[in-house]
Amino acid sequence: MTKVLRQIALVSGKDLRIEARSRQTLGLVVVLGVLIVVVLGLGLGPQQVASGMAATAVLWVAYLFGGVLCFEKTMAVERHDGALAGLMLAPIDRGVIYAGKLISNLALMVALALVVTPVAVVMFGFDLSASPFGFAAIMAGGFVGFAAVGTLFAAAVSSTRLQGGLLAMVVFPLSLPLVIASTQMMARLFGEGEPLGSVGLTVLIAFDAVYLVVSWLVFELILEP
Amino acid sequence: MSATTHAVAAYAVTILLLWGYAATLWLSARRQKTNDNQDNAGKYPQGNPGSNRGGSDPS
Amino acid sequence: MNTLKKKIWTAYWLATAAMFAAAVAMVFAWTPTEATMGTVQKVFYLHMPVAINTFLACMVTFIASIGYLWQRRQVWDDLAASSAKVAVLLCSIVLLTGMIWGHSAWGQWWTWSPRLTFSLVLWLLYVAYLVIRPSIESRQRRALVSSVYGVVAFLDVPLVYLSVKLMPDIHPSSIALAPEMKLTLLSCFVPVTMLAAGLIAARFHLQRAETLSMQEADDPSLDVIPVRPAGGLT
């Protein structure tokens, strides 16, 4: 067990070290996220912005687009110089590669969220103080599911030439239940002041569980140099 | 619009789409000729004498 | 296709068309009008069977996708693609008839009620399936990506259902049906299902013919050998 954990840490550590040294993806993604928030803030106008509820939708847009870029980049790293073949030849389970990639993607997304969320909170006057932990829990549930789908399909799609729009096209429709569930929960939590419902959390947890298990099973079939 | 118009419109849309698609499929199948010929045409893509006119060009 | 098969096929379509026409005639001439909703409730007799068949078509895609992942045979992918196409067609009909019904009942073409959102998301899921297919050039890659998508999209369906339950609802959850209405529903359900199955089969034949002619042009053995690219390590 500890061996597997160490292997996962090695794979994701490698990705994060590359990212820490080049700072390519994170810079791009954070600026993109802030841009999305600003553009939507300008587009919605003062009235809608003041309602406060627009913020969750805006945040999801920023996370979705930023997340897809992260997934693409962490897989694109492996496309250079046959790195993926090297990774596949390493004496580790394919599931470990998946878990490692998933963790590096999640780390990137959390970094993105740490910058973009405060920006949106300030610009949209979104009052987080009602339930900051509820917000964090919903977003964490959302991120795990989204990254699980994204990591799986990034590996499947990245060996085709038309990457850009394609990954978004694959991942966005599949993540819709996450977006619906979390925005509805946010609306209840912050709009009506209800506590976190168990139905909503069940949806998020079910989503995460289904996608983690399916991805773990299928990733092996999909990974080809 | 009355309720009857709505109901009739819904049936018209459904029939049009379902049977329209069926008709499109039938026409494409006819253009491709029957499956037998298609198989032959596939085996001899350069167009053997036995295959039909449309056989060697599935598009 | 030999003559017998052709005859059976023609008979199948003639029977479907006849039953369909009979069912529509039955809906308008014989079935009693629903008391509270009036004539527009007649949309229901097509709306529901088509909705159920949408699920069945999605399920065929799901099973065929699993089949492809398991056996790596192009046939499965062709079946999955064909039934996904029919699923999108059926789901469009569900949305359109639902919108017409909604416009009559609530005075609006669209409301963000759970059922409507559910159908819309389902439609988007499978439209995306059809859209991503042609943008992947390699046939094996396309089959692989779309079969994984086919599996995941079908698993998404209950999740979408659960998540839309969080939204406020105005859709009728159940309608009390008189015996005549149940009979009408059944007599609509049979031809619609036959039609859906026939469409999947017809589309599948077409797809098969297309694949075979393309495939044999570049490699005749691809359909037999399980596909695992043997190329270099890059």
Coordinates of C-alpha atoms in Angstrom, one line a residue:
Chain A
M1 CA 0.0 0.0 0.0
T2 CA 2.7 2.5 1.0
K3 CA 4.5 1.4 -2.2
V4 CA 1.6 2.4 -4.3
L5 CA 1.3 5.7 -2.5
R6 CA 5.0 6.4 -3.1
Q7 CA 4.6 5.6 -6.8
I8 CA 1.6 7.9 -7.1
A9 CA 3.6 10.6 -5.3
L10 CA 6.5 10.1 -7.7
V11 CA 4.3 10.4 -10.8
S12 CA 2.5 13.5 -9.6
G13 CA 5.6 14.9 -8.0
K14 CA 7.3 14.7 -11.4
D15 CA 4.5 16.7 -13.1
L16 CA 4.3 19.3 -10.4
R17 CA 8.1 19.7 -10.4
I18 CA 8.0 20.3 -14.2
E19 CA 5.2 22.8 -13.6
A20 CA 7.0 24.5 -10.7
R21 CA 10.1 25.0 -12.9
S22 CA 8.4 26.1 -16.1
R23 CA 5.3 27.8 -14.6
Q24 CA 3.8 27.6 -18.1
T25 CA 0.4 26.1 -17.4
L26 CA -0.5 27.9 -14.2
G27 CA 0.3 31.4 -15.5
L28 CA -1.8 30.7 -18.6
V29 CA -4.7 29.2 -16.7
V30 CA -4.8 31.8 -13.9
V31 CA -4.8 34.7 -16.3
L32 CA -7.5 33.0 -18.4
G33 CA -9.6 32.5 -15.3
V34 CA -9.3 36.1 -14.2
L35 CA -10.1 37.2 -17.8
I36 CA -13.3 35.1 -17.8
V37 CA -14.4 36.5 -14.6
V38 CA -13.8 40.1 -15.8
V39 CA -15.4 39.5 -19.2
L40 CA -18.5 38.0 -17.6
G41 CA -18.6 40.7 -15.0
L42 CA -18.6 43.4 -17.7
G43 CA -21.1 41.4 -19.8
L44 CA -23.6 40.9 -17.0
G45 CA -23.6 44.5 -15.9
P46 CA -24.0 46.0 -12.4
Q47 CA -27.6 44.8 -11.8
Q48 CA -26.9 41.1 -12.3
V49 CA -23.6 41.3 -10.6
A50 CA -25.1 42.8 -7.5
S51 CA -27.5 39.8 -7.0
G52 CA -24.5 37.8 -5.8
M53 CA -25.7 34.5 -7.3
A54 CA -24.1 35.1 -10.6
A55 CA -20.7 34.4 -9.0
T56 CA -21.1 30.6 -8.7
A57 CA -22.0 30.3 -12.4
V58 CA -19.1 32.6 -13.3
L59 CA -16.7 30.6 -11.2
W60 CA -17.8 27.4 -12.8
V61 CA -17.2 28.8 -16.2
A62 CA -13.7 29.8 -15.2
Y63 CA -13.0 26.5 -13.5
L64 CA -14.3 24.5 -16.5
F65 CA -12.2 26.3 -19.1
G66 CA -9.1 26.5 -16.9
G67 CA -9.5 22.9 -15.9
V68 CA -9.6 21.7 -19.5
L69 CA -6.4 23.6 -20.2
C70 CA -4.7 22.0 -17.2
F71 CA -5.7 18.5 -18.3
E72 CA -4.4 19.1 -21.7
K73 CA -1.1 20.4 -20.5
T74 CA -0.3 17.7 -18.0
M75 CA -0.9 15.1 -20.8
A76 CA 0.9 17.2 -23.4
V77 CA 4.1 17.1 -21.2
E78 CA 4.2 13.3 -21.9
R79 CA 3.9 13.7 -25.6
H80 CA 7.4 15.2 -26.0
D81 CA 10.4 12.9 -26.6
G82 CA 8.4 9.7 -26.1
A83 CA 8.0 10.5 -22.4
L84 CA 4.7 8.6 -22.2
A85 CA 6.4 5.4 -23.6
G86 CA 9.0 5.8 -20.8
L87 CA 6.2 6.2 -18.2
M88 CA 4.4 3.2 -19.5
L89 CA 7.5 1.1 -19.4
A90 CA 8.1 1.9 -15.8
P91 CA 7.3 -1.0 -13.5
I92 CA 4.1 0.5 -12.1
D93 CA 0.4 -0.2 -12.6
R94 CA -1.5 2.0 -15.1
G95 CA -3.9 2.9 -12.4
V96 CA -1.0 4.5 -10.5
I97 CA -0.3 6.7 -13.6
Y98 CA -3.9 7.7 -13.6
A99 CA -3.9 8.5 -9.9
G100 CA -0.7 10.5 -10.3
K101 CA -2.0 12.5 -13.2
L102 CA -5.3 13.1 -11.4
I103 CA -3.5 14.5 -8.3
S104 CA -1.4 16.8 -10.4
N105 CA -4.5 18.0 -12.2
L106 CA -6.3 18.6 -8.9
A107 CA -3.3 20.5 -7.5
L108 CA -3.3 22.8 -10.6
M109 CA -7.0 23.3 -10.3
V110 CA -6.8 24.1 -6.6
A111 CA -4.1 26.7 -7.4
L112 CA -6.3 28.1 -10.1
A113 CA -9.3 28.3 -7.6
L114 CA -7.2 30.0 -5.0
V115 CA -6.5 32.9 -7.3
V116 CA -9.8 33.1 -9.2
T117 CA -12.2 32.6 -6.4
P118 CA -11.2 35.7 -4.4
V119 CA -11.2 37.7 -7.6
A120 CA -14.8 36.7 -8.3
V121 CA -15.9 37.1 -4.7
V122 CA -14.6 40.7 -4.6
M123 CA -15.9 41.6 -8.1
F124 CA -19.3 40.0 -7.7
G125 CA -19.9 40.9 -4.1
F126 CA -20.4 37.2 -3.3
D127 CA -20.8 36.7 0.4
L128 CA -18.9 33.6 1.4
S129 CA -19.1 34.1 5.1
A130 CA -22.5 32.4 5.4
S131 CA -20.9 29.0 4.9
P132 CA -17.3 29.0 3.7
F133 CA -16.9 25.3 4.5
G134 CA -20.0 24.4 2.6
F135 CA -18.6 26.3 -0.4
A136 CA -15.3 24.5 -0.1
A137 CA -17.0 21.1 0.3
I138 CA -19.2 21.6 -2.8
M139 CA -16.3 22.8 -4.9
A140 CA -14.0 20.0 -3.7
G141 CA -16.6 17.4 -4.7
G142 CA -17.0 19.2 -8.0
F143 CA -13.3 19.3 -8.7
V144 CA -12.6 15.6 -8.0
G145 CA -15.4 14.5 -10.4
F146 CA -14.4 17.0 -13.1
A147 CA -10.7 16.2 -12.8
A148 CA -11.5 12.4 -12.9
V149 CA -13.4 12.7 -16.2
G150 CA -10.9 15.2 -17.6
T151 CA -7.8 13.1 -16.8
L152 CA -9.4 10.1 -18.4
F153 CA -10.3 11.8 -21.6
A154 CA -7.1 13.9 -21.8
A155 CA -5.3 10.6 -22.1
A156 CA -7.7 9.3 -24.7
V157 CA -7.9 12.4 -26.8
S158 CA -4.3 13.7 -26.6
S159 CA -2.9 11.4 -29.3
T160 CA -5.3 12.8 -31.9
R161 CA -4.3 15.9 -33.7
L162 CA -7.4 18.0 -33.1
Q163 CA -6.9 18.5 -29.4
G164 CA -8.0 22.0 -28.5
G165 CA -11.8 22.1 -28.8
L166 CA -12.2 18.4 -28.7
L167 CA -11.3 17.7 -25.1
A168 CA -13.7 20.5 -24.0
M169 CA -16.4 19.1 -26.2
V170 CA -16.0 15.7 -24.6
V171 CA -15.6 16.8 -21.0
F172 CA -18.2 19.6 -20.7
P173 CA -21.4 17.6 -21.4
L174 CA -20.2 14.8 -19.1
S175 CA -19.6 17.3 -16.3
L176 CA -23.1 18.9 -16.6
P177 CA -24.6 17.0 -13.7
L178 CA -21.8 18.3 -11.5
V179 CA -22.5 21.9 -12.6
I180 CA -26.2 21.5 -12.1
A181 CA -25.9 19.9 -8.7
S182 CA -23.3 22.3 -7.3
T183 CA -25.0 25.5 -8.6
Q184 CA -28.3 24.3 -7.2
M185 CA -26.7 23.6 -3.9
M186 CA -25.0 27.0 -3.9
A187 CA -28.3 28.7 -4.6
R188 CA -29.8 27.0 -1.6
L189 CA -26.9 27.5 0.6
F190 CA -26.3 31.2 -0.1
G191 CA -29.6 32.3 -1.6
E192 CA -32.0 30.7 0.8
G193 CA -29.7 30.0 3.7
E194 CA -30.6 26.3 3.9
P195 CA -27.9 24.0 5.3
L196 CA -26.2 21.5 2.9
G197 CA -28.8 18.9 1.8
S198 CA -27.8 15.3 1.8
V199 CA -29.3 14.8 -1.7
G200 CA -27.0 17.3 -3.3
L201 CA -23.9 15.9 -1.5
T202 CA -25.0 12.4 -2.5
V203 CA -25.1 13.4 -6.2
L204 CA -21.6 14.9 -5.9
I205 CA -20.2 11.8 -4.1
A206 CA -21.9 9.4 -6.5
F207 CA -20.5 11.3 -9.4
D208 CA -17.0 11.2 -8.0
A209 CA -17.2 7.5 -7.1
V210 CA -18.6 6.5 -10.5
Y211 CA -16.0 8.4 -12.4
L212 CA -13.1 7.4 -10.3
V213 CA -14.0 3.7 -10.6
V214 CA -14.7 3.8 -14.3
S215 CA -11.6 5.8 -15.1
W216 CA -9.5 3.4 -13.1
L217 CA -10.9 0.5 -15.0
V218 CA -10.7 2.1 -18.5
F219 CA -7.5 4.1 -18.3
E220 CA -5.5 1.0 -18.9
L221 CA -7.2 0.4 -22.2
I222 CA -6.9 4.0 -23.3
L223 CA -3.3 4.8 -22.6
E224 CA -1.4 4.3 -25.8
P225 CA 1.8 6.0 -26.9
Chain B
M1 CA -53.1 28.6 -31.0
S2 CA -55.6 26.2 -29.7
A3 CA -54.8 22.9 -27.9
T4 CA -55.8 20.9 -31.0
T5 CA -53.4 22.8 -33.2
H6 CA -50.6 22.1 -30.6
A7 CA -51.4 18.4 -30.6
V8 CA -51.6 18.1 -34.3
A9 CA -48.3 20.1 -34.7
A10 CA -46.6 17.7 -32.2
Y11 CA -47.8 14.7 -34.2
A12 CA -46.7 16.3 -37.5
V13 CA -43.3 17.1 -36.2
T14 CA -42.8 13.5 -34.9
I15 CA -44.0 11.9 -38.0
L16 CA -42.0 14.1 -40.2
L17 CA -38.8 13.5 -38.2
L18 CA -39.1 9.8 -37.7
W19 CA -40.3 8.8 -41.2
G20 CA -38.2 11.5 -42.8
Y21 CA -35.1 9.9 -41.3
A22 CA -36.4 6.5 -42.3
A23 CA -36.8 7.8 -45.9
T24 CA -33.3 9.3 -45.9
L25 CA -31.8 6.0 -44.7
W26 CA -33.7 4.1 -47.4
L27 CA -32.5 6.5 -50.1
S28 CA -28.9 6.2 -48.9
A29 CA -29.2 2.4 -48.8
R30 CA -30.5 2.4 -52.3
R31 CA -27.7 4.6 -53.5
Q32 CA -25.2 2.3 -51.9
K33 CA -27.0 -0.6 -53.7
T34 CA -27.8 -3.7 -51.7
N35 CA -25.4 -5.0 -49.2
D36 CA -24.2 -7.9 -51.4
N37 CA -23.0 -5.6 -54.1
Q38 CA -21.5 -3.4 -51.5
D39 CA -19.5 -6.3 -50.1
N40 CA -18.2 -7.2 -53.6
A41 CA -17.4 -3.6 -54.4
G42 CA -15.5 -3.4 -51.1
K43 CA -13.4 -6.4 -52.0
Y44 CA -12.5 -5.1 -55.4
P45 CA -12.3 -1.3 -54.8
Q46 CA -10.9 -0.8 -58.3
G47 CA -14.3 -1.6 -59.7
N48 CA -14.6 -5.2 -61.0
P49 CA -16.9 -5.9 -63.9
G50 CA -19.4 -7.7 -61.7
S51 CA -20.1 -4.8 -59.4
N52 CA -22.8 -2.3 -60.1
R53 CA -22.3 1.2 -61.2
G54 CA -22.4 2.8 -57.8
G55 CA -20.4 0.0 -56.2
S56 CA -16.9 1.2 -56.6
D57 CA -17.8 4.7 -55.3
P58 CA -19.5 4.5 -52.0
S59 CA -19.7 8.2 -51.5
Chain C
M1 CA -29.1 -9.2 -48.7
N2 CA -30.9 -12.3 -50.1
T3 CA -34.5 -12.3 -51.2
L4 CA -36.0 -13.8 -48.1
K5 CA -34.3 -11.3 -45.8
K6 CA -35.4 -8.5 -48.1
K7 CA -39.0 -9.7 -48.0
I8 CA -38.9 -9.9 -44.2
W9 CA -37.4 -6.5 -44.0
T10 CA -40.1 -5.0 -46.3
A11 CA -42.8 -6.7 -44.3
Y12 CA -41.4 -5.3 -41.1
W13 CA -41.5 -1.8 -42.4
L14 CA -44.9 -2.2 -43.9
A15 CA -46.2 -3.6 -40.6
T16 CA -44.6 -0.7 -38.6
A17 CA -46.1 1.9 -41.0
A18 CA -49.5 0.3 -40.8
M19 CA -49.5 0.1 -37.0
F20 CA -48.2 3.6 -36.7
A21 CA -51.0 5.0 -38.9
A22 CA -53.5 2.9 -37.0
A23 CA -52.2 4.2 -33.6
V24 CA -52.3 7.8 -34.7
A25 CA -55.9 7.4 -36.1
M26 CA -56.8 5.7 -32.8
V27 CA -55.4 8.6 -30.8
F28 CA -57.5 11.2 -32.6
A29 CA -60.7 9.3 -33.4
W30 CA -61.2 6.9 -30.6
T31 CA -59.4 7.8 -27.4
P32 CA -61.3 9.9 -25.0
T33 CA -60.0 13.4 -24.3
E34 CA -58.4 14.0 -20.9
A35 CA -60.6 16.0 -18.6
T36 CA -58.2 18.6 -17.1
M37 CA -55.6 19.0 -19.8
G38 CA -57.8 18.7 -22.9
T39 CA -56.8 17.8 -26.4
V40 CA -53.2 18.7 -26.0
Q41 CA -52.8 15.7 -23.7
K42 CA -52.9 13.5 -26.8
V43 CA -49.2 14.5 -27.4
F44 CA -48.5 12.2 -24.4
Y45 CA -49.2 9.1 -26.5
L46 CA -46.2 9.8 -28.7
H47 CA -44.1 11.8 -26.2
M48 CA -43.8 8.9 -23.7
P49 CA -43.1 6.0 -26.0
V50 CA -40.5 8.1 -27.8
A51 CA -38.9 9.0 -24.5
I52 CA -38.7 5.4 -23.4
N53 CA -37.2 4.5 -26.8
T54 CA -34.6 7.2 -26.3
F55 CA -33.4 5.4 -23.2
L56 CA -33.4 2.1 -25.1
A57 CA -31.3 3.5 -27.9
C58 CA -28.9 5.0 -25.4
M59 CA -28.7 1.6 -23.8
V60 CA -27.8 0.0 -27.1
T61 CA -25.0 2.5 -27.5
F62 CA -23.8 1.7 -24.0
I63 CA -23.8 -2.1 -24.5
A64 CA -22.1 -1.7 -27.9
S65 CA -19.5 0.5 -26.4
I66 CA -18.7 -2.1 -23.7
G67 CA -18.6 -4.7 -26.5
Y68 CA -16.0 -2.6 -28.3
L69 CA -13.8 -2.1 -25.3
W70 CA -14.0 -5.8 -24.6
Q71 CA -13.5 -7.2 -28.1
R72 CA -12.1 -4.4 -30.1
R73 CA -14.2 -5.2 -33.1
Q74 CA -15.3 -2.5 -35.5
V75 CA -18.9 -3.9 -35.6
W76 CA -19.5 -2.8 -32.1
D77 CA -18.4 0.7 -32.9
D78 CA -20.7 0.8 -35.9
L79 CA -23.6 -0.3 -33.8
A80 CA -22.9 2.2 -31.1
A81 CA -22.6 5.1 -33.6
S82 CA -25.9 4.1 -35.3
S83 CA -27.9 3.8 -32.2
A84 CA -26.5 7.1 -30.9
K85 CA -27.7 8.8 -34.0
V86 CA -31.2 7.3 -33.5
A87 CA -31.1 8.3 -29.8
V88 CA -30.4 11.9 -30.8
L89 CA -33.2 11.9 -33.3
L90 CA -35.6 10.4 -30.7
C91 CA -34.5 12.8 -28.0
S92 CA -35.0 15.8 -30.3
I93 CA -38.6 14.6 -30.8
V94 CA -39.1 14.3 -27.1
L95 CA -37.8 17.8 -26.6
L96 CA -39.9 19.2 -29.5
T97 CA -43.1 17.5 -28.5
G98 CA -42.5 18.4 -24.9
M99 CA -42.0 22.0 -25.8
I100 CA -45.2 22.1 -27.9
W101 CA -47.0 20.6 -25.0
G102 CA -45.5 23.0 -22.5
H103 CA -46.4 26.0 -24.7
S104 CA -50.0 24.9 -24.7
A105 CA -50.1 23.9 -21.0
W106 CA -47.9 26.6 -19.4
G107 CA -47.8 29.2 -22.1
Q108 CA -44.0 29.0 -22.4
W109 CA -41.8 27.1 -24.8
W110 CA -39.2 26.4 -22.3
T111 CA -39.0 26.3 -18.5
W112 CA -36.0 25.1 -16.5
S113 CA -37.9 22.4 -14.8
P114 CA -36.1 19.1 -13.9
R115 CA -37.5 16.9 -16.6
L116 CA -36.9 19.5 -19.4
T117 CA -33.4 20.0 -18.2
F118 CA -32.8 16.3 -18.0
S119 CA -33.9 15.8 -21.6
L120 CA -31.8 18.7 -22.7
V121 CA -28.7 17.4 -21.0
L122 CA -29.3 13.9 -22.4
W123 CA -29.6 15.4 -25.8
L124 CA -26.4 17.4 -25.4
L125 CA -24.5 14.3 -24.2
Y126 CA -25.3 12.3 -27.3
V127 CA -25.1 15.2 -29.7
A128 CA -21.5 15.7 -28.4
Y129 CA -20.9 12.0 -29.1
L130 CA -21.9 12.5 -32.7
V131 CA -19.9 15.7 -33.0
I132 CA -16.6 14.3 -31.6
R133 CA -16.6 11.2 -33.8
P134 CA -15.8 12.8 -37.1
S135 CA -13.1 15.0 -35.6
I136 CA -10.9 12.1 -34.7
E137 CA -9.2 10.8 -37.8
S138 CA -7.8 7.4 -36.9
R139 CA -10.5 4.8 -37.0
Q140 CA -9.3 2.8 -34.0
R141 CA -8.8 6.0 -32.0
R142 CA -12.2 7.2 -32.9
A143 CA -13.8 3.9 -31.9
L144 CA -11.8 3.9 -28.6
V145 CA -12.6 7.4 -27.6
S146 CA -16.2 7.2 -28.5
S147 CA -16.7 3.8 -26.8
V148 CA -15.3 5.2 -23.6
Y149 CA -17.6 8.2 -24.0
G150 CA -20.5 6.0 -24.7
V151 CA -20.0 4.1 -21.5
V152 CA -19.4 7.2 -19.4
A153 CA -22.3 9.1 -21.0
F154 CA -24.8 6.4 -20.1
L155 CA -23.5 6.3 -16.5
D156 CA -24.1 10.0 -16.5
V157 CA -27.8 9.5 -17.1
P158 CA -28.8 8.6 -13.5
L159 CA -26.5 11.3 -12.2
V160 CA -28.2 13.9 -14.4
Y161 CA -31.5 12.6 -13.1
L162 CA -30.4 12.9 -9.5
S163 CA -29.0 16.4 -10.0
V164 CA -32.0 17.8 -11.7
K165 CA -34.1 16.6 -8.8
L166 CA -32.6 19.5 -6.9
M167 CA -34.5 21.9 -9.1
P168 CA -38.0 23.1 -8.5
D169 CA -40.6 21.1 -10.5
I170 CA -43.9 21.7 -12.4
H171 CA -43.9 18.7 -14.7
P172 CA -46.7 16.2 -14.2
S173 CA -45.1 13.3 -12.4
S174 CA -47.9 10.8 -13.1
I175 CA -51.1 11.0 -15.0
A176 CA -54.2 8.9 -14.1
L177 CA -55.1 6.9 -17.2
A178 CA -58.5 5.5 -18.2
P179 CA -58.3 1.9 -19.7
E180 CA -58.8 3.2 -23.2
M181 CA -55.9 5.5 -22.7
K182 CA -53.7 2.7 -21.6
L183 CA -54.6 0.7 -24.6
T184 CA -53.8 3.7 -26.9
L185 CA -50.5 4.2 -25.1
L186 CA -49.6 0.5 -25.7
S187 CA -50.7 0.7 -29.4
C188 CA -48.5 3.7 -29.8
F189 CA -45.6 2.1 -27.9
V190 CA -45.4 -0.9 -30.2
P191 CA -45.0 0.8 -33.5
V192 CA -42.7 3.5 -32.1
T193 CA -40.4 0.8 -30.6
M194 CA -40.4 -1.1 -33.9
L195 CA -39.7 2.0 -35.8
A196 CA -36.8 2.9 -33.5
A197 CA -35.4 -0.6 -33.8
G198 CA -35.8 -0.5 -37.5
L199 CA -34.0 2.8 -37.8
I200 CA -31.1 1.5 -35.7
A201 CA -30.9 -1.6 -37.9
A202 CA -31.1 0.4 -41.1
R203 CA -28.5 2.9 -40.0
F204 CA -26.3 0.0 -38.8
H205 CA -26.5 -1.7 -42.2
L206 CA -25.5 1.5 -43.9
Q207 CA -22.7 2.2 -41.5
R208 CA -21.4 -1.4 -41.9
A209 CA -21.3 -1.1 -45.7
E210 CA -19.5 2.2 -45.4
T211 CA -16.9 0.9 -42.9
L212 CA -16.3 -2.3 -44.9
S213 CA -15.7 -0.4 -48.1
M214 CA -13.4 2.0 -46.4
Q215 CA -11.6 -0.6 -44.4
E216 CA -10.9 -3.1 -47.1
A217 CA -9.5 -0.3 -49.2
D218 CA -6.7 0.2 -46.7
D219 CA -6.4 -3.1 -44.8
P220 CA -8.6 -6.1 -45.3
S221 CA -7.7 -7.8 -42.0
L222 CA -8.5 -5.0 -39.6
D223 CA -11.9 -6.3 -38.7
V224 CA -10.7 -9.7 -37.7
I225 CA -7.6 -8.9 -35.7
P226 CA -8.2 -7.2 -32.4
V227 CA -6.9 -3.7 -32.8
R228 CA -3.8 -2.8 -30.8
P229 CA -1.5 -0.5 -32.7
A230 CA 1.9 -2.2 -33.1
G231 CA 3.8 0.9 -34.2
G232 CA 6.9 2.5 -32.7
L233 CA 7.1 3.8 -29.2
T234 CA 6.5 7.5 -30.1

